[in-house]
Short mmCIF file of N, CA, C and O in Angstrom, two decimals:
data_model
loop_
_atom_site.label_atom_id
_atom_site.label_comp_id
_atom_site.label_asym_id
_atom_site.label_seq_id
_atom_site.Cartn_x
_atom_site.Cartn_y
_atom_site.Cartn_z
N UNK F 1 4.88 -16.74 -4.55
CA UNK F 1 6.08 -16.86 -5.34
C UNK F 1 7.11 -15.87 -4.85
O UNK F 1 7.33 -14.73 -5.28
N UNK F 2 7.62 -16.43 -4.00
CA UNK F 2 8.67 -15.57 -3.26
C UNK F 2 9.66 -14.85 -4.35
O UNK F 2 10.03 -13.70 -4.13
N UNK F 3 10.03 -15.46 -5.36
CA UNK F 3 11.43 -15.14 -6.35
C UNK F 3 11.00 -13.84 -7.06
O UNK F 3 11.79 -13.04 -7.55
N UNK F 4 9.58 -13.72 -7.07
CA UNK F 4 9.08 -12.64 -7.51
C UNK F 4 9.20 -11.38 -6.96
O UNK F 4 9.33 -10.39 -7.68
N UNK F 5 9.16 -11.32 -5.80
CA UNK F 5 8.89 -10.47 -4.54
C UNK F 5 10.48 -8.83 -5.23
O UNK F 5 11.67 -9.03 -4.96
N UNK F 6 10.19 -7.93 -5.78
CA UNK F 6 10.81 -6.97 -5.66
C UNK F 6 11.09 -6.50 -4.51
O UNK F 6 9.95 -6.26 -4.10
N UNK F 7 11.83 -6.17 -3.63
CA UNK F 7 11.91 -5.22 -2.48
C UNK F 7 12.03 -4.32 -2.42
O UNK F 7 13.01 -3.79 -2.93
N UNK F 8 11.19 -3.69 -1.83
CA UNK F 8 10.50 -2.63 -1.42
C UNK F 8 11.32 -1.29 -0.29
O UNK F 8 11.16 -1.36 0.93
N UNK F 9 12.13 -0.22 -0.92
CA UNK F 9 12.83 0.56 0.04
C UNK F 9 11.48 1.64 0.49
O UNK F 9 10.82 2.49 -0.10
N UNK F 10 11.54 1.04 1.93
CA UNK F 10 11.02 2.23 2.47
C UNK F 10 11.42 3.42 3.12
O UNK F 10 12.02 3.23 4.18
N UNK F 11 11.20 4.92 2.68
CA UNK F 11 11.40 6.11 3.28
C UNK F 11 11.54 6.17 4.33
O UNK F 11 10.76 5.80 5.20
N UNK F 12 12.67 6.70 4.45
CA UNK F 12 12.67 7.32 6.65
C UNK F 12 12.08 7.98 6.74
O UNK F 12 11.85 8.06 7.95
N UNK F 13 11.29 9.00 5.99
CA UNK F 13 10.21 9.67 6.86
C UNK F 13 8.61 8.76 6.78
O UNK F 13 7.50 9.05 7.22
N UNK F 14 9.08 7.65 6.07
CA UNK F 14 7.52 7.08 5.89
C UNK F 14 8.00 6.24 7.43
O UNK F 14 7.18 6.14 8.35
N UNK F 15 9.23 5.73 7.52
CA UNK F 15 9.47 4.68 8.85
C UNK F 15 9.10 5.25 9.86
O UNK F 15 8.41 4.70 10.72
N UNK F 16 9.63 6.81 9.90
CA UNK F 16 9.23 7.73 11.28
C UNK F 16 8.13 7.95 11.49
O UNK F 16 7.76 7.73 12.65
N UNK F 17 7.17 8.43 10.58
CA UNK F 17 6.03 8.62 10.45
C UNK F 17 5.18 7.08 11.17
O UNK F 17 4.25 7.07 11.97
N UNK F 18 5.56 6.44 10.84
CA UNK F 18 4.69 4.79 11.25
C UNK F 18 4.99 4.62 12.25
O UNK F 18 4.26 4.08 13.09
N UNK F 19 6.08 5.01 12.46
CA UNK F 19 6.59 4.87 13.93
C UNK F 19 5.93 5.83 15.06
O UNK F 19 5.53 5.29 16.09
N UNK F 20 5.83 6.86 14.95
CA UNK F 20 5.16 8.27 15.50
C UNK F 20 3.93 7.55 15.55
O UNK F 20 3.45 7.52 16.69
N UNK F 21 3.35 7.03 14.76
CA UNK F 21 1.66 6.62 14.72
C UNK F 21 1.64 5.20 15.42
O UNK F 21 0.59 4.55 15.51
N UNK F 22 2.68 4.81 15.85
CA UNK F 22 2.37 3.57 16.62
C UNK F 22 2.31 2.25 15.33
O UNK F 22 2.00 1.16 15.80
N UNK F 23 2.55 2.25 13.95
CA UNK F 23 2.13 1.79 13.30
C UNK F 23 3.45 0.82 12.46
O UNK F 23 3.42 0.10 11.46
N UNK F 24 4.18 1.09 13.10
CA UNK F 24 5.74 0.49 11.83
C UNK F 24 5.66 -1.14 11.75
O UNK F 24 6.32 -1.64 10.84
N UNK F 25 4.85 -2.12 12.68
CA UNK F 25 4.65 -3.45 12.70
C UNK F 25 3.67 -3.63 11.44
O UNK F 25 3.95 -4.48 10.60
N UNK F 26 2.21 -2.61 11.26
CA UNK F 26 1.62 -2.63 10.58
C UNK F 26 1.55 -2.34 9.10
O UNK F 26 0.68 -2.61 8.28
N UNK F 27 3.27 -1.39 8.93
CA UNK F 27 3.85 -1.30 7.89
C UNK F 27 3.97 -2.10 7.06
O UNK F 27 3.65 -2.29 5.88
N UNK F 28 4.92 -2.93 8.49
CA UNK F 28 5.15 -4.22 7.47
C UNK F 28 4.64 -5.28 6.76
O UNK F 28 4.82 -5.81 5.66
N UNK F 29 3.93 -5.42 7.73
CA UNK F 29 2.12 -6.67 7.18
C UNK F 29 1.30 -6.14 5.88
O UNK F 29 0.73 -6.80 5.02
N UNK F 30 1.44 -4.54 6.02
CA UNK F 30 0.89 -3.81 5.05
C UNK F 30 1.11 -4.31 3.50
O UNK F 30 0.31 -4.66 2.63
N UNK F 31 2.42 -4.19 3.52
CA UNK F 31 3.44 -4.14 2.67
C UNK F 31 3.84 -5.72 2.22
O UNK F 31 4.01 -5.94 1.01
N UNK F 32 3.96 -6.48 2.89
CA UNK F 32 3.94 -7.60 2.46
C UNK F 32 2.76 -8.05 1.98
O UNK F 32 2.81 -8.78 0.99
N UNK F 33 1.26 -7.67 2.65
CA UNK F 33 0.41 -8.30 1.96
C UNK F 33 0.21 -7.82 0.29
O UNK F 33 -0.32 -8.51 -0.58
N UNK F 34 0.74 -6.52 0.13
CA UNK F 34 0.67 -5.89 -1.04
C UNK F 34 1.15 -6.46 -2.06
O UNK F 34 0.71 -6.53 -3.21
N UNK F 35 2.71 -7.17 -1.27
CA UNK F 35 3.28 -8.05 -2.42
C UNK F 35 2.27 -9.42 -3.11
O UNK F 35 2.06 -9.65 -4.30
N UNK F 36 1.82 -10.13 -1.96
CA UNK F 36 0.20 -11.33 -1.92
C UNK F 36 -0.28 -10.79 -2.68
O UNK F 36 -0.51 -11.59 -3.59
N UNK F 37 -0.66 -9.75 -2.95
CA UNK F 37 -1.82 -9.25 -3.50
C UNK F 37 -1.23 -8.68 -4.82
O UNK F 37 -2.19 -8.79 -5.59
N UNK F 38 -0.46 -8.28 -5.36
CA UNK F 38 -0.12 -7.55 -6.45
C UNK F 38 1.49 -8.84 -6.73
O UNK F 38 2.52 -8.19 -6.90
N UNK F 39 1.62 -9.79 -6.76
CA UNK F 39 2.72 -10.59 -7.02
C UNK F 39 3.64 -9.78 -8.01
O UNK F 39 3.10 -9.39 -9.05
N UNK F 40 4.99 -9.47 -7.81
CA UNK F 40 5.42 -9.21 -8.87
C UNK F 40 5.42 -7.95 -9.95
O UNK F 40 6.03 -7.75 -11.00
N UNK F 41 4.26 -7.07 -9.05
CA UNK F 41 4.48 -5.49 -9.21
C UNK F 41 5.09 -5.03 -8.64
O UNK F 41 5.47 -5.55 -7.59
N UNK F 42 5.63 -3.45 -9.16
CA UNK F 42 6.68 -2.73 -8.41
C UNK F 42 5.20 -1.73 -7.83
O UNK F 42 4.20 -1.10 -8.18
N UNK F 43 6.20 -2.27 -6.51
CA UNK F 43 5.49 -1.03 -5.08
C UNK F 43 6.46 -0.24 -4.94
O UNK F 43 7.60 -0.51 -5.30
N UNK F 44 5.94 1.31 -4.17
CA UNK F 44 6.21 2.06 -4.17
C UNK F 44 5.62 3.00 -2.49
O UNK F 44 4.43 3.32 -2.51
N UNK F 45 6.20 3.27 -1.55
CA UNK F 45 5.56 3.75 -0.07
C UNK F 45 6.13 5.04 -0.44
O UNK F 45 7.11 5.19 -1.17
N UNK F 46 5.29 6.14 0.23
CA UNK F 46 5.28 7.75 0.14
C UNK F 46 4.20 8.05 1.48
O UNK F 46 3.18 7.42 1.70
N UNK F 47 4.83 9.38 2.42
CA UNK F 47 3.75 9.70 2.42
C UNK F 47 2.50 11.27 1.44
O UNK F 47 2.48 11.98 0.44
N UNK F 48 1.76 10.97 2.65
CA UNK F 48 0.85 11.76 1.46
C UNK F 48 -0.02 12.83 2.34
O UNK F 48 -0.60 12.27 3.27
N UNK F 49 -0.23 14.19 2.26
CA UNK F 49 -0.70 14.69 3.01
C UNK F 49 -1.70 14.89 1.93
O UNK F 49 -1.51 15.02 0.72
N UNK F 50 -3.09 14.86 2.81
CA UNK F 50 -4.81 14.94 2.71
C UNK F 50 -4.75 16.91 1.98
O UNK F 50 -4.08 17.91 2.25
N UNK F 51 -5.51 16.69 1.30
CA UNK F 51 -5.19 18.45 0.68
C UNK F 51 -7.03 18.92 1.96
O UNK F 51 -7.14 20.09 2.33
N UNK F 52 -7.86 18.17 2.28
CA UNK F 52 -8.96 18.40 2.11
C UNK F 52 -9.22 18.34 4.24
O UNK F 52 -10.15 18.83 4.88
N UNK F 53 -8.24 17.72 4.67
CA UNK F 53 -8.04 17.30 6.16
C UNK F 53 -6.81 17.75 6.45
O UNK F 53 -6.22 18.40 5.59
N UNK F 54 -6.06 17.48 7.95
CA UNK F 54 -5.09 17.55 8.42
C UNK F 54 -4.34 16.84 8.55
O UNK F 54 -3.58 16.79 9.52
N UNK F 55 -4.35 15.98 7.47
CA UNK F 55 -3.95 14.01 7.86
C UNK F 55 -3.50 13.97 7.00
O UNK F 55 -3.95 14.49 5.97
N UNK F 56 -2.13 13.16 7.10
CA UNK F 56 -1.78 12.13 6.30
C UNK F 56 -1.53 10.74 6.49
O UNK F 56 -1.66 9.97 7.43
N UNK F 57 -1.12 10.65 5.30
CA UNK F 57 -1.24 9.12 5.10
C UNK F 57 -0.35 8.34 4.04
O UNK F 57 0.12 8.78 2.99
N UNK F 58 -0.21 6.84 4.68
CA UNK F 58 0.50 6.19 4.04
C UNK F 58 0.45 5.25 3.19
O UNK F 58 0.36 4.04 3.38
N UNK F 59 0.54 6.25 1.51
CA UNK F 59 0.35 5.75 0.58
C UNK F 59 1.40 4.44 -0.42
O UNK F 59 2.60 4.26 -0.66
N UNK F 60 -0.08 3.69 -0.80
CA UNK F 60 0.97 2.56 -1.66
C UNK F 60 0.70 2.49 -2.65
O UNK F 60 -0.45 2.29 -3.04
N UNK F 61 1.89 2.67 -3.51
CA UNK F 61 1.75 2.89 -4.84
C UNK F 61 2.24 1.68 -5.74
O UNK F 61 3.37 1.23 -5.58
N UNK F 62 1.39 1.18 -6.66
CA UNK F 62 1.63 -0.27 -7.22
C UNK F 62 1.50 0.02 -8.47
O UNK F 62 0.66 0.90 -8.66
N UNK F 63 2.18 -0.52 -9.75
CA UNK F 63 2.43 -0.57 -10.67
C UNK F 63 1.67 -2.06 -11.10
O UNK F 63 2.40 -3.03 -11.29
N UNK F 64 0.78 -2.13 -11.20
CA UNK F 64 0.43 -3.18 -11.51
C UNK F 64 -0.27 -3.99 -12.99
O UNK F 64 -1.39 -4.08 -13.49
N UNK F 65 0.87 -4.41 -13.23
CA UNK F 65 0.84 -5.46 -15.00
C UNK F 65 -0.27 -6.67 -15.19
O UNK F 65 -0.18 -7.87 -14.96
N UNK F 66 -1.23 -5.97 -15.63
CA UNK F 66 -2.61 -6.54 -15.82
C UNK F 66 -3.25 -6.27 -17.20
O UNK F 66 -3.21 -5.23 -17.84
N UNK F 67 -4.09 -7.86 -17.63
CA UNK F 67 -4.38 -7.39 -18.91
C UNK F 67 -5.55 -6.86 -19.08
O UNK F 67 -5.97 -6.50 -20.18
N UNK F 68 -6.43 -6.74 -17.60
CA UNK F 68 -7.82 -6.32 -17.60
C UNK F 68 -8.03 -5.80 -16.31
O UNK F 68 -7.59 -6.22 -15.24
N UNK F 69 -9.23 -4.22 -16.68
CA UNK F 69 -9.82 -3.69 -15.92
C UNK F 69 -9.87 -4.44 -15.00
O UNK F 69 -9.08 -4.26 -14.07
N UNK F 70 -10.94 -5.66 -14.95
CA UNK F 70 -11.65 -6.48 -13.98
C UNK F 70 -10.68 -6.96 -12.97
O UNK F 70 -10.93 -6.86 -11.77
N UNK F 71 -9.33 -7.58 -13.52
CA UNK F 71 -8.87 -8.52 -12.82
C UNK F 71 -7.77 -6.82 -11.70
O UNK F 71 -7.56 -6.94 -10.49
N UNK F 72 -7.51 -6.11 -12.14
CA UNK F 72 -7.21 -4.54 -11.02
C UNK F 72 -8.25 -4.56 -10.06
O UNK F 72 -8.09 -5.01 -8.93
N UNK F 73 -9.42 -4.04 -10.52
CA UNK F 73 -10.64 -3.86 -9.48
C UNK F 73 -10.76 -5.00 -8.66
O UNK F 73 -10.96 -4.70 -7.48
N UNK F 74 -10.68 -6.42 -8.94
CA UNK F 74 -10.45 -7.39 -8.46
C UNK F 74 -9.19 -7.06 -7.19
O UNK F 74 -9.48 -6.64 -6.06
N UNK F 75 -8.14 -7.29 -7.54
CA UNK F 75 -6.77 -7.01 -6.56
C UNK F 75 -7.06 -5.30 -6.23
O UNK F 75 -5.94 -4.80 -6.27
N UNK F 76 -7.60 -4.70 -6.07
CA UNK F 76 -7.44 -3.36 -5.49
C UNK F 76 -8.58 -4.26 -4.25
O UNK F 76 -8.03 -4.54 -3.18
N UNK F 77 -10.09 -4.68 -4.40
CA UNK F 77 -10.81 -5.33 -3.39
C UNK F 77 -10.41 -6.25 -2.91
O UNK F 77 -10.64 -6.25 -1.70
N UNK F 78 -9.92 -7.04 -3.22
CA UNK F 78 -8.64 -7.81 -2.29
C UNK F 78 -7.83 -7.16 -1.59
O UNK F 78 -7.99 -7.35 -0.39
N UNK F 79 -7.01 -6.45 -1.85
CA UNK F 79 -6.23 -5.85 -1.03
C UNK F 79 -6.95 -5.06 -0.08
O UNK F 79 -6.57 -5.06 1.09
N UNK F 80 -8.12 -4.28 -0.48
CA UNK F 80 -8.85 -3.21 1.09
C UNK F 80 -9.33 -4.58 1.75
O UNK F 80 -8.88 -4.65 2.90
N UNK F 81 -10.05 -5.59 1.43
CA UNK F 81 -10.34 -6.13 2.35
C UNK F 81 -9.03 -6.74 3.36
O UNK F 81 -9.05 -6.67 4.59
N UNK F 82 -8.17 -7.21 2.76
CA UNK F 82 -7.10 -7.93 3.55
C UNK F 82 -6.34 -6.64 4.54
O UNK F 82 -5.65 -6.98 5.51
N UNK F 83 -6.52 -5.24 4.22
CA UNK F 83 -5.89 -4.73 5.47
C UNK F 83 -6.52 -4.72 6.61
O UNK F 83 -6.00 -4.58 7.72
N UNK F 84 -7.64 -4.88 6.36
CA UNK F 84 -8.05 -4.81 8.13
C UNK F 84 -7.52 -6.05 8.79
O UNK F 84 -7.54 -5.98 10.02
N UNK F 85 -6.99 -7.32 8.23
CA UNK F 85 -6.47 -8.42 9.12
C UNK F 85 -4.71 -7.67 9.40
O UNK F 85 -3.96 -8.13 10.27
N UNK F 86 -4.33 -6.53 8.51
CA UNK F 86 -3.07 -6.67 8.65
C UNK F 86 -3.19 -5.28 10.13
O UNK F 86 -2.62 -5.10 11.21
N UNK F 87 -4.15 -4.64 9.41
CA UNK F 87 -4.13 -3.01 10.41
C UNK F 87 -5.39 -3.22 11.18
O UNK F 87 -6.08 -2.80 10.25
N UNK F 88 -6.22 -3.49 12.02
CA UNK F 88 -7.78 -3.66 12.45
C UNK F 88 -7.54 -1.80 13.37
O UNK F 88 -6.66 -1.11 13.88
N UNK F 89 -8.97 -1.80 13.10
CA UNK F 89 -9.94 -0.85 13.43
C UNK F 89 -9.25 0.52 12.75
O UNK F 89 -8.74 0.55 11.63
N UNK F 90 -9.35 1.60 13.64
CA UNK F 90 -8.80 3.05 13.04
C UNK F 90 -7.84 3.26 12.25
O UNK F 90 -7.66 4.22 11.50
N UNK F 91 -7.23 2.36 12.40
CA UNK F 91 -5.49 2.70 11.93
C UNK F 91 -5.45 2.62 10.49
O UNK F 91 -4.71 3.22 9.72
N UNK F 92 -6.51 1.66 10.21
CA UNK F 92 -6.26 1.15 8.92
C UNK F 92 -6.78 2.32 7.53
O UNK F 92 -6.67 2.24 6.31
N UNK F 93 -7.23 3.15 8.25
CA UNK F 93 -7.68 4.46 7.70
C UNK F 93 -6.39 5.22 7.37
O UNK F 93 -6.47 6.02 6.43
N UNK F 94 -5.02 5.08 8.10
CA UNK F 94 -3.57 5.63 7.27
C UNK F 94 -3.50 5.55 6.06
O UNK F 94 -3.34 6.30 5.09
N UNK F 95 -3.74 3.82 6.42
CA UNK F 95 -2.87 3.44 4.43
C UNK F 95 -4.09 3.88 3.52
O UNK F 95 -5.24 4.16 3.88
N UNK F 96 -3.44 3.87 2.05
CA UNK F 96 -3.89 4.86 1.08
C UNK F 96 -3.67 3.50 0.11
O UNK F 96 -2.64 2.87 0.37
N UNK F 97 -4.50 2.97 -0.97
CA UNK F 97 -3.64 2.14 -2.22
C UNK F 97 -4.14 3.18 -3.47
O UNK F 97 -5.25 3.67 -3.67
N UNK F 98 -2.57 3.37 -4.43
CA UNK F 98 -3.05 3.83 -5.19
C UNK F 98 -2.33 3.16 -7.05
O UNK F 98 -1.26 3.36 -7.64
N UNK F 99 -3.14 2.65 -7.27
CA UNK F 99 -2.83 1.55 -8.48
C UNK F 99 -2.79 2.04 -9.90
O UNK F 99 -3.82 2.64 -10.20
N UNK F 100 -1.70 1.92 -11.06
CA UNK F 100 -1.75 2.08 -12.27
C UNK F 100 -1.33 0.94 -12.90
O UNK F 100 -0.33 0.30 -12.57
N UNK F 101 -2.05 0.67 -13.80
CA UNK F 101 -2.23 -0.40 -14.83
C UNK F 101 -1.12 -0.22 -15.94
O UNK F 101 -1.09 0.56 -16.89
N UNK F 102 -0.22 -1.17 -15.53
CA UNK F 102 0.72 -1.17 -16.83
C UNK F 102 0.66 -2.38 -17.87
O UNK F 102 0.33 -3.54 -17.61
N UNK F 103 1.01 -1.89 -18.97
CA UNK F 103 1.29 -3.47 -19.52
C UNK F 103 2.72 -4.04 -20.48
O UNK F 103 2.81 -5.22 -20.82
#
C-alpha cells in the first residue's frame, strides 16, 4: 500500500556513514523493506554507537501500531529475516531494528 508509505528523512551522517561502509544501496533496500514490513509506521534512521564494541550501527527505529504482542514479534522476525535478501553476509550485522508498540 504505497499511499501509506510515510517518508523517511534520512541523516547525513547516517548517508555518510553508509556510504563510508560501502553500504548506502543497502540503505535503501533496508529501509524500504521496513516500510513492507511495518506498513504505515513511522520509521525513524540514527546512528548508534555499540557502548560494549567499537562499532556502530545503523539503527531503525519503528513506531509500530499494533494491537498485539504476537503480531510485533511476528514483524520484528520478518523483518531480521528479510535483511539478509536486502544486506547478505557481514554487512547485515550494521543494521540495528529497534521497535515500540504504539496504539
Amino acid at each position: 500500500m504505497s499511499s501509506l508509505i510515510q517518508p523517511v528523512d534520512i541523516p547525513i551522517d547516517v548517508i555518510q556513514f553508509a556510504e563510508a561502509s560501502g553500504l548506502n544501496g543497502e540503505l535503501q533496500h533496508v529501509v524500504a523493506m521496513t516500510h513492507d514490513v511495518f506498513p504505515g509506521d513511522s520509521i525513524r534512521v540514527e546512528i548508534e554507537d555499540d557502548p560494549e564494541f567499537a562499532d556502530r550501527h545503523i539503527a531503525i527505529f519503528v513506531e509500530a501500531h499494533t494491537d498485539s504482542a504476537e503480531k510485533l514479534i511476528a514483524a520484528q522476525w520478518a523483518w531480521s529475516e528479510r535483511l539478509l535478501s536486502c544486506c547478505p553476509g557481514p554487512s547485515a550485522c550494521v543494521f540495528r531494528l529497534a521497535t515500540e508498540a504504539v496504539s
